[in-house]
Coordinates of C-alpha atoms in Angstrom, one line a residue:
X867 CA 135.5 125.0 49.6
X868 CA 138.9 123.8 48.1
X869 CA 139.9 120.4 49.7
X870 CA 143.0 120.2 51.7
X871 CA 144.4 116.8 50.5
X872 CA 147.0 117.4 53.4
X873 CA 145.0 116.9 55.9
X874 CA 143.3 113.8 57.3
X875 CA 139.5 112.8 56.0
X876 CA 137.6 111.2 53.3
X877 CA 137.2 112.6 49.9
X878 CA 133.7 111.8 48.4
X879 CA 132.6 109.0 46.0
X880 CA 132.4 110.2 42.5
X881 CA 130.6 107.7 40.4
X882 CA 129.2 107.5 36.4
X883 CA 125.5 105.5 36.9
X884 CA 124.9 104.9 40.6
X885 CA 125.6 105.7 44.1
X886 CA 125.0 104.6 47.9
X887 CA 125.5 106.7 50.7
X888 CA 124.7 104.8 53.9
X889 CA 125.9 104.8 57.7
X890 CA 127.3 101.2 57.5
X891 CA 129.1 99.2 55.0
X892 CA 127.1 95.6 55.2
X893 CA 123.9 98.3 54.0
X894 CA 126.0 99.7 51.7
X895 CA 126.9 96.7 49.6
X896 CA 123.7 95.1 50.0
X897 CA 122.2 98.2 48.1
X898 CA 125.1 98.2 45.3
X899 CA 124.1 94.6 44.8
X900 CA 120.6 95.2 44.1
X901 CA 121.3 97.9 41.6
X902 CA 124.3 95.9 40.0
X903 CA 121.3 92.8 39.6
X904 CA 118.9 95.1 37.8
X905 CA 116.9 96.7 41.0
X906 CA 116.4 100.3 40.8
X907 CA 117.0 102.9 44.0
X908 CA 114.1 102.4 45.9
X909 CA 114.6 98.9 45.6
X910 CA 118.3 99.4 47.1
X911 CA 116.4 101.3 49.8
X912 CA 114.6 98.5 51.3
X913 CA 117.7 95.9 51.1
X914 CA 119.9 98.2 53.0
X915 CA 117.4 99.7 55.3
X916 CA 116.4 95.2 56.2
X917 CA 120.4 95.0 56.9
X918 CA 120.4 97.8 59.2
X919 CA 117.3 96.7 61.1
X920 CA 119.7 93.9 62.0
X921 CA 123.2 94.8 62.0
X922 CA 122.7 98.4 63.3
X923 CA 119.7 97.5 66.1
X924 CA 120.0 100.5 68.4
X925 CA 119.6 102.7 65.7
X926 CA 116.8 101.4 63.7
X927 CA 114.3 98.3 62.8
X928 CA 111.3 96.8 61.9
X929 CA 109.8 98.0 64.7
X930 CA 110.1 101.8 63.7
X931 CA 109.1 104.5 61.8
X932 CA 109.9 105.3 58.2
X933 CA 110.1 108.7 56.2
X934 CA 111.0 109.0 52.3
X935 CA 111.2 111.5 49.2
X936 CA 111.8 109.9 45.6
X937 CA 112.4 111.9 42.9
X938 CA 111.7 111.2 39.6
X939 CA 114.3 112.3 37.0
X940 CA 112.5 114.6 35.7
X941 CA 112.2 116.6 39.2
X942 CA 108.5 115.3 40.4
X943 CA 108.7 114.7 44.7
X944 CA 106.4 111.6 46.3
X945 CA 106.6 111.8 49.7
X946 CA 105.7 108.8 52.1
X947 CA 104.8 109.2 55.7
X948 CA 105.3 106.3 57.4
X949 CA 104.8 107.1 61.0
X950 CA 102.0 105.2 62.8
X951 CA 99.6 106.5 65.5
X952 CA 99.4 106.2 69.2
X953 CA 97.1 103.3 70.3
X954 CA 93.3 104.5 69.6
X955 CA 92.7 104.3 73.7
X956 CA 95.1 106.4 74.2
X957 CA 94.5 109.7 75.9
X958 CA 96.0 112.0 78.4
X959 CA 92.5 111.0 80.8
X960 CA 93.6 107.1 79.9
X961 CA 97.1 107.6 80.8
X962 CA 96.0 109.7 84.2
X963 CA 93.6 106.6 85.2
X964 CA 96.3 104.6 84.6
X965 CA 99.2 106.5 86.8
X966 CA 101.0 107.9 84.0
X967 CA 102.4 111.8 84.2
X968 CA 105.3 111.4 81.9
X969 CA 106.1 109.1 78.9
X970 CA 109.7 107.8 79.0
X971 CA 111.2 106.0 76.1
X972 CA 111.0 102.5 78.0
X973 CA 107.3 103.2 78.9
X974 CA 104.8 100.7 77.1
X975 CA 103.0 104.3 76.2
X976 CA 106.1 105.7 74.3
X977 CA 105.1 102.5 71.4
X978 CA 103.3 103.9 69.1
X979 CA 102.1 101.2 65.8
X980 CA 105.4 100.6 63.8
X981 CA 105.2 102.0 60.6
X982 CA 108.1 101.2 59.2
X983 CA 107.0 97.8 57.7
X984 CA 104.1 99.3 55.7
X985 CA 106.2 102.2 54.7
X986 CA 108.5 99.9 52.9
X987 CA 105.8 98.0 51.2
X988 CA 104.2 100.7 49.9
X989 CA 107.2 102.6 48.2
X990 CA 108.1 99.1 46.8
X991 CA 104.1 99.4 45.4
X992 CA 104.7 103.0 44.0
X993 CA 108.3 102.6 42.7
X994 CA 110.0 99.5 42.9
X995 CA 110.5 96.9 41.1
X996 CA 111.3 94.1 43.4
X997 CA 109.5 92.0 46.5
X998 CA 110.2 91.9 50.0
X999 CA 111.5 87.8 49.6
X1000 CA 114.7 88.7 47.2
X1001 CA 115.4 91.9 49.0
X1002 CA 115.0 90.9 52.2
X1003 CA 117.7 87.9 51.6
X1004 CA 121.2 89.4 52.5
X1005 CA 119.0 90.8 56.1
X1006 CA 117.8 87.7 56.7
X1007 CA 121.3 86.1 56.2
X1008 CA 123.0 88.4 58.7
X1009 CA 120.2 87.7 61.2
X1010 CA 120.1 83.8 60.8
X1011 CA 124.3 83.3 60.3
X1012 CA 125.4 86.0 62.3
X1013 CA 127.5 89.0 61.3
X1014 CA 130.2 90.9 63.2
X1015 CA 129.6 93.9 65.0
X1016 CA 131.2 97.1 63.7
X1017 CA 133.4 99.5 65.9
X1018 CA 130.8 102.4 65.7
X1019 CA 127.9 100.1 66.6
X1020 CA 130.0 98.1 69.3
X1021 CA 130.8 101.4 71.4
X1022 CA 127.1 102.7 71.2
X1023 CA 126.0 99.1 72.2
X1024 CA 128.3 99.6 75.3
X1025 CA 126.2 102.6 76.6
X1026 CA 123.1 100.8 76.9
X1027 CA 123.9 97.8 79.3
X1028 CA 122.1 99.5 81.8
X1029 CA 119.0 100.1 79.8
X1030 CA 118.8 96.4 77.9
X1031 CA 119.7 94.6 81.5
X1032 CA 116.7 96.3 82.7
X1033 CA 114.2 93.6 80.6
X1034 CA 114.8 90.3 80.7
X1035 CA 113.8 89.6 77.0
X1036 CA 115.8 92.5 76.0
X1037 CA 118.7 91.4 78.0
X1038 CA 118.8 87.8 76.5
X1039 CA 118.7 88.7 72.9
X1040 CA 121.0 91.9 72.9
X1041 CA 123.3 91.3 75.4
X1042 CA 126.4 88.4 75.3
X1043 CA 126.7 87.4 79.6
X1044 CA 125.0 90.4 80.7
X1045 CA 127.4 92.5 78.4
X1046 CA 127.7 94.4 75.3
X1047 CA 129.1 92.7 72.3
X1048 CA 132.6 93.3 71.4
X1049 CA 133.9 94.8 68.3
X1050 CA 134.1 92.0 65.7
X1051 CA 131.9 89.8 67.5
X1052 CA 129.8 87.5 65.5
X1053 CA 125.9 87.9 66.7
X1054 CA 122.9 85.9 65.5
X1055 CA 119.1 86.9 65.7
X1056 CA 117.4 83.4 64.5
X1057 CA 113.8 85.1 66.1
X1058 CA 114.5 88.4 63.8
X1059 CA 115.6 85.9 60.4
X1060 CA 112.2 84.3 61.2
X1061 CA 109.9 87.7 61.6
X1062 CA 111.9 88.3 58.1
X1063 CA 111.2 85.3 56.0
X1064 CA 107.0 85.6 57.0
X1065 CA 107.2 89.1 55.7
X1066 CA 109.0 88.5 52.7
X1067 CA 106.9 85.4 52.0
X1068 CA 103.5 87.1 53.0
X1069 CA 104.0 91.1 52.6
X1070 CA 103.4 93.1 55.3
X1071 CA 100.1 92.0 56.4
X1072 CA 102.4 89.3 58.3
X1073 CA 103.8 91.7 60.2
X1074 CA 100.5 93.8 61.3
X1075 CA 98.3 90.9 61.6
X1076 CA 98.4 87.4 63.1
X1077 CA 101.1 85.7 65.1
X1078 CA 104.0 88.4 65.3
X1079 CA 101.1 91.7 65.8
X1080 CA 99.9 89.1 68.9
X1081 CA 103.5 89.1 69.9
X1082 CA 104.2 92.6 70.0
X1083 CA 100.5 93.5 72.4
X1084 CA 101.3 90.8 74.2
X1085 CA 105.1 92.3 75.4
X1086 CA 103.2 95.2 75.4
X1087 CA 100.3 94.6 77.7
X1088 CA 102.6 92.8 80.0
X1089 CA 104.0 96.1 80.7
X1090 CA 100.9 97.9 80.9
X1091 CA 100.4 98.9 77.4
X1092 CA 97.2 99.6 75.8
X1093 CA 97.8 98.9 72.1
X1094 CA 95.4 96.1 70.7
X1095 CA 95.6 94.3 67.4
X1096 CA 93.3 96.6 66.0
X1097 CA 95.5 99.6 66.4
X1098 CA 98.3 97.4 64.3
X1099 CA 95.9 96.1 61.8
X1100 CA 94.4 99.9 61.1
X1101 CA 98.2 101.4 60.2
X1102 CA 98.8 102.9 56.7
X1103 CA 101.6 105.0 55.3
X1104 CA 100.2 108.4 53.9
X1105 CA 101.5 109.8 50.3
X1106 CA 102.3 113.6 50.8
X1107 CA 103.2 116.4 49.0
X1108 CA 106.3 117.9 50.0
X1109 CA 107.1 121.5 51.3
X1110 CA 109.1 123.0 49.4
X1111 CA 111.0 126.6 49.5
X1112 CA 113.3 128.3 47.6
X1113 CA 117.1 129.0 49.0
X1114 CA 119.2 131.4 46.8
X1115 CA 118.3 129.2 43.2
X1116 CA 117.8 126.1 44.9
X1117 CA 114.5 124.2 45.6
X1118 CA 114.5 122.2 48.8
X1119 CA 111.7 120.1 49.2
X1120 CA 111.0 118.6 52.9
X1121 CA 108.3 116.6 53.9
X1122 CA 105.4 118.4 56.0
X1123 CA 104.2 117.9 59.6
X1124 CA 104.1 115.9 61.3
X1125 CA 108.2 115.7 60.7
X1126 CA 109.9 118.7 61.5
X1127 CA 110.7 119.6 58.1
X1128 CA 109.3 122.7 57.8
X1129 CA 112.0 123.4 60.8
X1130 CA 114.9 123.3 58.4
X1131 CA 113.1 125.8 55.8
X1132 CA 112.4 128.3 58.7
X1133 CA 116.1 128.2 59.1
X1134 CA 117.0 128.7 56.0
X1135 CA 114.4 131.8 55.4
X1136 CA 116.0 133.1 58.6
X1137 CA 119.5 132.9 57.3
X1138 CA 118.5 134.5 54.0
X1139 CA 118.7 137.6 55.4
X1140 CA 122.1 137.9 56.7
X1141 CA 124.0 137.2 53.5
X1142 CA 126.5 134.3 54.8
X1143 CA 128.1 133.9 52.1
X1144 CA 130.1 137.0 53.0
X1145 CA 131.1 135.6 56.6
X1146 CA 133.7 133.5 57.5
X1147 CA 132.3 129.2 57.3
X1148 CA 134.1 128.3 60.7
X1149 CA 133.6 132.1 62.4
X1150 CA 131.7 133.8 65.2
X1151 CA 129.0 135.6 63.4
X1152 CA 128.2 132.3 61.0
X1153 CA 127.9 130.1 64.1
X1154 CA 126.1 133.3 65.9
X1155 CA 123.5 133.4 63.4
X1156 CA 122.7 129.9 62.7
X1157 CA 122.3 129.1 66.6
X1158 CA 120.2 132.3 66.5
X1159 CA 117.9 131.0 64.1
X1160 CA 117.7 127.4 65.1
X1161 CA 116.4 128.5 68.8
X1162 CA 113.8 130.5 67.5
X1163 CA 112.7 128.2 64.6
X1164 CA 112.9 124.9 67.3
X1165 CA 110.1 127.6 70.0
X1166 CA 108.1 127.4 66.2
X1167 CA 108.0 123.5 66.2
X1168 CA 107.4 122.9 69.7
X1169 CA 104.5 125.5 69.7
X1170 CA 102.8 124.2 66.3
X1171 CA 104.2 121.3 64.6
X1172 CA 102.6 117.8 65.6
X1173 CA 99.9 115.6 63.5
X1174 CA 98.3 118.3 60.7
X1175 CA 94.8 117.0 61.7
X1176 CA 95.2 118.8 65.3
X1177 CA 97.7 121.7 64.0
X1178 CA 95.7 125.1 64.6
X1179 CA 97.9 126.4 61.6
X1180 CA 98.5 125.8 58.0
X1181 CA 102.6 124.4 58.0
X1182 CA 102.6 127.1 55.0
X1183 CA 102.0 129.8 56.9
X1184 CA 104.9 129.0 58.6
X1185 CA 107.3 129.8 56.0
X1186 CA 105.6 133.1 54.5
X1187 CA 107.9 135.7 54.1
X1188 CA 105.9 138.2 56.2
X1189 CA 106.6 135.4 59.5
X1190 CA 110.0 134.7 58.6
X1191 CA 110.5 138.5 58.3
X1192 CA 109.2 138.7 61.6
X1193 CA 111.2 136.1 62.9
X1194 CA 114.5 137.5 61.4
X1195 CA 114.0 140.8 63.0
X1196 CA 114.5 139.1 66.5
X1197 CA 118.2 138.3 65.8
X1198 CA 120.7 141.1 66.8
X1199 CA 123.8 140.0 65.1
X1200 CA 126.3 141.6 68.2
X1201 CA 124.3 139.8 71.1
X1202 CA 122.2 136.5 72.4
X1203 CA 118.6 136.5 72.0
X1204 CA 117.3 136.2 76.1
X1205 CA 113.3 135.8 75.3
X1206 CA 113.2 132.2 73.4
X1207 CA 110.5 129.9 75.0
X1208 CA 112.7 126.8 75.8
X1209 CA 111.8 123.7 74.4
X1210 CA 110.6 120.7 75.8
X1211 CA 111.0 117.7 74.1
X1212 CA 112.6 114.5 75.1
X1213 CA 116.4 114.2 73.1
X1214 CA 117.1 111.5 70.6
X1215 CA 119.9 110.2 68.8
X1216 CA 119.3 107.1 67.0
X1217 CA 118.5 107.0 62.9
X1218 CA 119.9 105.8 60.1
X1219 CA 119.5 107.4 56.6
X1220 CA 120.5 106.6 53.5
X1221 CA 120.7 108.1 50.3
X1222 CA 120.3 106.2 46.6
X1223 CA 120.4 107.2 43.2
X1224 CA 120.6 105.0 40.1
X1225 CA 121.2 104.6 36.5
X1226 CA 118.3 106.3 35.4
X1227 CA 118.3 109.0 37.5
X1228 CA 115.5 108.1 40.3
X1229 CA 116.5 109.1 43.6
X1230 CA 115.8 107.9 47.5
X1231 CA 115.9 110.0 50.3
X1232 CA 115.4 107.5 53.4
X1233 CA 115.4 107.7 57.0
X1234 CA 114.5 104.8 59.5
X1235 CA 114.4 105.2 63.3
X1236 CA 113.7 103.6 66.9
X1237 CA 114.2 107.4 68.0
X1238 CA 116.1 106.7 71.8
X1239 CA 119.0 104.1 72.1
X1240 CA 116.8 100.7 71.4
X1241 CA 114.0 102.0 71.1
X1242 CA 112.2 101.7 74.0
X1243 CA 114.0 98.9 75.2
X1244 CA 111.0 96.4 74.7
X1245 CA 111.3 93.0 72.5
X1246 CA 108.7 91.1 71.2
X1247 CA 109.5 87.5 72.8
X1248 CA 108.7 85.3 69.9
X1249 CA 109.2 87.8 66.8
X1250 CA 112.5 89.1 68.3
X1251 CA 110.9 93.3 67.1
X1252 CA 112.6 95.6 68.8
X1253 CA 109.9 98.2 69.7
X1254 CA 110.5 101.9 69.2
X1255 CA 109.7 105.0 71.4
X1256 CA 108.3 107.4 69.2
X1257 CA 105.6 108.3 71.7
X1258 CA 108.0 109.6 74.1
X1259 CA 107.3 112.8 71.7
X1260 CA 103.7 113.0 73.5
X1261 CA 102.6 115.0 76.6
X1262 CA 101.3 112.9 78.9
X1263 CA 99.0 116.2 79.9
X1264 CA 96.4 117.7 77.9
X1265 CA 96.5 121.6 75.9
X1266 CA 99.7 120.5 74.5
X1267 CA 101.0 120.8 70.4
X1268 CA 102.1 117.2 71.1
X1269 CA 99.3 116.1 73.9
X1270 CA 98.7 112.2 73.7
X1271 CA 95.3 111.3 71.5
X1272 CA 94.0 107.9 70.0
X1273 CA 95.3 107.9 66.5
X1274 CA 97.2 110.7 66.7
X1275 CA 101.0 110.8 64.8
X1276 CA 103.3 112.3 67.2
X1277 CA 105.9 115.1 66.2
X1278 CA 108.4 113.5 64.7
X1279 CA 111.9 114.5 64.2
X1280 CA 113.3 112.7 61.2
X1281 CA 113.3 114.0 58.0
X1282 CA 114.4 113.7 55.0
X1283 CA 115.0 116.1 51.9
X1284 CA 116.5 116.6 48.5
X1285 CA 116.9 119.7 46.4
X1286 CA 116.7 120.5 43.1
X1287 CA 118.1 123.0 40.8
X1288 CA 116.5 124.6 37.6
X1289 CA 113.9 121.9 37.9
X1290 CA 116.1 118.5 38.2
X1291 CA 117.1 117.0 40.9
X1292 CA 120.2 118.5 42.6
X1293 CA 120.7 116.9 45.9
X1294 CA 119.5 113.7 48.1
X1295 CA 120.5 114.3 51.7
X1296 CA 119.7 113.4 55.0
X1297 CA 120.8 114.3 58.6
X1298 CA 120.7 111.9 62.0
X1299 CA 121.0 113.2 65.1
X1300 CA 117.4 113.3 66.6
X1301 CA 116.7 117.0 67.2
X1302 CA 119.5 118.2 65.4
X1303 CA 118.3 116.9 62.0
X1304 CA 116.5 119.9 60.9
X1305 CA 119.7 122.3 62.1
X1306 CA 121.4 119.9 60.3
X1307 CA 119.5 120.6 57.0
X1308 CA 120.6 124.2 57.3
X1309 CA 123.9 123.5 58.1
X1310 CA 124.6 121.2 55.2
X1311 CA 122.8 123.3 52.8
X1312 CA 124.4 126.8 53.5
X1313 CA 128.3 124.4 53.7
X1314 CA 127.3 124.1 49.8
X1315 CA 125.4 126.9 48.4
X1316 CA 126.8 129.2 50.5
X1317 CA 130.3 127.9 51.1
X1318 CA 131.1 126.1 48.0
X1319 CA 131.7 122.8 49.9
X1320 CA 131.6 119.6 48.1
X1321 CA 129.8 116.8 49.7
X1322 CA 132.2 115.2 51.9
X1323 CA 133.8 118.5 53.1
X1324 CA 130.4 119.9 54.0
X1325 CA 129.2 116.8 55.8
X1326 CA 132.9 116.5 57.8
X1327 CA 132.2 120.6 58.2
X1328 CA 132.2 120.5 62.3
X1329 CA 128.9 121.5 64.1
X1330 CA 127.2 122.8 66.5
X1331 CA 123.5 122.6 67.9
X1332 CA 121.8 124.1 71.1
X1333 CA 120.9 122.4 74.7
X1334 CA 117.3 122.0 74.4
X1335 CA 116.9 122.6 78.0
X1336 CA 119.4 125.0 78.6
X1337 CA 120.1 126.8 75.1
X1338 CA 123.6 126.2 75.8
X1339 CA 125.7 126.2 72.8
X1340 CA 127.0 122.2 72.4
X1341 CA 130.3 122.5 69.8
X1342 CA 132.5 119.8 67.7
X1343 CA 135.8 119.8 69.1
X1344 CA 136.9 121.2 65.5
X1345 CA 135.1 124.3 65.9
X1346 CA 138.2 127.4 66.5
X1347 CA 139.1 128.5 69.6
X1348 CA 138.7 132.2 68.5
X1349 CA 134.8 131.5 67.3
X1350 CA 133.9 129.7 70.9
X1351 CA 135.4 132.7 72.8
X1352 CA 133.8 135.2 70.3
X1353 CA 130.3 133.3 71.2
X1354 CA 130.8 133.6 74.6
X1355 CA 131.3 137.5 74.0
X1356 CA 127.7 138.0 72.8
X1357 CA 126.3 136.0 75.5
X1358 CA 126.4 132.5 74.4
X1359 CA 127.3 130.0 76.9
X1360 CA 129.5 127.1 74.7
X1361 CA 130.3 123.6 76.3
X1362 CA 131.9 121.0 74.7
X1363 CA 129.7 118.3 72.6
X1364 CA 129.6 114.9 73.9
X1365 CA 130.9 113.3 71.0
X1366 CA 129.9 113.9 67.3
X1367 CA 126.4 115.7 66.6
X1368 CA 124.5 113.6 63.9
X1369 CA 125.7 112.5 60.8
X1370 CA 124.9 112.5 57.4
X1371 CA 124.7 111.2 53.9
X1372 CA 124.3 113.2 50.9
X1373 CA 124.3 112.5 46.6
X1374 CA 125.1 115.4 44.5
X1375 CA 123.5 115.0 40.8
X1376 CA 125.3 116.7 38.2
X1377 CA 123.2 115.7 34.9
X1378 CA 125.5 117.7 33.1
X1379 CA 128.3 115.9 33.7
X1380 CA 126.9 113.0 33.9
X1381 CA 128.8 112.7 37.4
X1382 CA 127.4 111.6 40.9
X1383 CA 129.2 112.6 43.8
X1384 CA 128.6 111.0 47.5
X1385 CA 129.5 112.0 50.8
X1386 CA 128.8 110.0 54.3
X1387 CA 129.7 110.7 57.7
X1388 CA 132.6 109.1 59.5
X1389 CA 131.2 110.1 62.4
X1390 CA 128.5 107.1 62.1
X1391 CA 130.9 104.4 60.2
X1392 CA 129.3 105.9 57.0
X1393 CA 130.2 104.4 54.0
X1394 CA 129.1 105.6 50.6
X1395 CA 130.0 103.7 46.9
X1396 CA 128.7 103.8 43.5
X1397 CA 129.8 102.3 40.0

């Protein structure tokens, strides 16, 4: 899509040997440091992804979940799961002895093991080039010396009073006088720049064993949790072969359950079939049929996808042509679909992911999350982790996709993907916005294949995504007037998003050129660079 320089926006990063797409600036540099100093991308990866675990804390840290793609410049994928399980007493029996019907994200049950920690360690094993000590340092500077609090993070801080007052520990580390922080306030975590340095001195064995794994059951169990050392001593980050699918030319490779990955590539199958590159980007039928085919491919994830050792179904199976025919055939491109199963999984917002490519061509795609606003609200005392709430993904019930088990991963809804094109890599992008991230994948993907949007425009391209509950259309306030109405005329009901839906970063390669060109969301503070 030609830019309109006229009107207000970014324009996207072009760049000769590297670039860093992340959603804050203090990440950002951190990353272009390491790959000015000789790191390479995955490298970069951990240094910005140890400064968001402190300066972004309600949308990630060291006490969540990892997912990553690196592509070789030559076009091979490793992907790394780094997910960890739900506590190995853990069952929907246990959780019914113990009072428990539903698993909330403050719950002690919605902690699954961290895997964030190990995930970083081991893609530093398989591809870096660097240690935790010199990568962790800018983090553990920010943590220790304080660093001020950006406008994006500041005004989601001031949403979650409520739910940080709620636990003393939480409440004395992340609030300022029973308060949020204010923009430009300096904070210090001297607990967090602590948990830092043992890991960087001792690997991540520091963090899943001894003092700071006793920390972490102990806030647990005081809640009621059943997580042991055991369960934190036994977690591992798998290596997986990506799923990948073709989209007119292009290869997109997403990583398989128990991510929602596979999501994205139903969408895209689905949207195959209607030939969007004739409609109009911001119109009624492109909107119609995307929504379309995001409700029915979000009934296929909440009916299959979970952990692959207790899915009933091959993920490939999934994205056969026969099935996606099948599913395509149940959008009528003049009316609503009324027979979609509605989903029921709890909503989530908070990720960060970040995007890296350097000199010589290997690429990061990386996403980090505590899944609800601060995780589940829950601080280790001594350590200063901020525990996630992944398990909130679980059914406290049994004959579920997603029912609670020992060991189990739960569905998980961040994912990240790249694409490549004639063999080489083409395209590292990610989308946050809980849910909406495999939506999102579509979304960006057709904006450029489809659309001929660069980067940026296709990542500032507004959006919309369904009520999980309600299948109410939620739209971007820049979505037209005339394509709202024209939804409503085929049934739709539209409401108004609540603010931006997601974000994203992306890095176009053009090896032809010799040219990389980065795009991140303003939505989320992002804040891409390269040299």
């Amino acid at each position: 899509m030609k830019r309109d320089f006229q009107a207000p926006g970014r324009s996207p990063v072009f760049a000769r040997e590297a670039a860093v797409a992340t959603s804050h600036p203090l990440a950002t540099s951190a990353a272009i440091e390491v790959l000015q100093d000789g790191g390479n991308a995955v490298d970069a990866a951990i240094a910005a992804a140890a400064v968001q675990a402190v300066v972004e804390p309600h949308m990630t840290g060291i006490g969540g979940d990892c997912f990553a793609l690196v592509t070789e410049p030559d076009g091979r994928l490793t992907g790394f799961n780094g997910s960890g399980a739900a506590p190995r007493a853990a069952s929907p029996e246990k959780l019914a002895e113990l009072g428990v019907s539903e698993i909330t994200d403050t719950s002690p049950h919605a902690v699954t093991v961290p895997g964030a920690i190990r995930a970083w360690e081991t893609l530093l094993k398989a591809h870096g080039t660097r240690q935790f000590k010199s990568l962790f340092k800018r983090a553990i500077d920010y943590a220790r010396d304080g660093f001020p609090v950006a406008p994006r993070v500041a005004s989601d801080w001031a949403k979650n009073v409520d739910k940080l007052a709620a636990d003393p520990v939480s409440a004395a580390r992340y609030l300022v006088k029973g308060a949020a922080p204010e923009i430009g306030q300096v904070l210090k975590y001297p607990h967090l720049a602590a948990t830092l340095e043992a890991i960087g001195d001792e690997g991540a064995d520091a963090f899943y064993t001894g003092a700071i794994a006793e920390d972490i059951v102990s806030a647990l169990a005081a809640k009621g949790g059943i997580m042991t050392t055991d369960d934190l001593a036994a977690c591992h980050t798998t290596a997986v072969s990506p799923v990948v699918r073709e989209y007119k030319g292009h290869a997109i490779a997403e990583l398989p359950p128990n991510g929602q990955g596979v999501i994205a590539l139903i969408m895209l199958g689905i949207l195959e079939r209607f030939h969007l590159e004739s409609l109009d980007p911001f119109g009624t039928e492109r909107f119609h049929l995307e929504m379309e085919a995001a409700r029915l491919a979000y009934a296929v994830r909440d009916h299959y996808v979970t952990d692959p050792g207790y899915m009933d179904i091959c993920h490939t199976r999934l994205i056969g042509e026969d099935y996606i025919d099948q599913l395509a055939q149940r959008i009528s491109i003049d009316k609503r679909q009324t027979d979609i199963a509605e989903t029921s999984l709890a909503p989530q917002t908070d990720t960060i992911y970040l995007s890296i490519v350097d000199k010589d061509g290997l690429s990061v795609s990386f996403i980090n999350s505590l899944f609800s606003d601060f995780g589940s609200g829950i601080v280790a005392p001594e350590s200063g982790v901020l525990l996630h709430c992944r398990g909130r993904s679980f059914k406290a019930q049994p004959g579920f996709a997603n029912s609670i088990a020992g060991g189990k991963r739960p569905m998980h809804t961040i994912i990240p993907a790249v694409a490549l094109k004639n063999g080489a890599p083409w395209l590292s992008f990610g989308v946050m916005g809980g849910h909406y991230q495999a939506c999102g994948h579509a979304h960006l993907l057709t904006n450029i294949i489809d659309y001929g949007m660069d980067v940026q425009a296709a990542i500032d391209f507004p959006r919309m995504f369904f009520d999980l509950e309600t299948h109410a259309l939620q739209a971007e306030r820049l979505v037209p007037p005339s394509t709202i109405e024209g939804l409503k005329a085929l049934g739709h009901t539209v409401v108004p998003a609540q603010g931006a839906i997601g974000g994203s970063q992306a890095i176009m390669i053009d090896k032809a050129r010799h040219v990389l060109t980065a795009g991140s969301d303003p939505r989320k503070d992002g804040h891409a660079a390269g040299y």
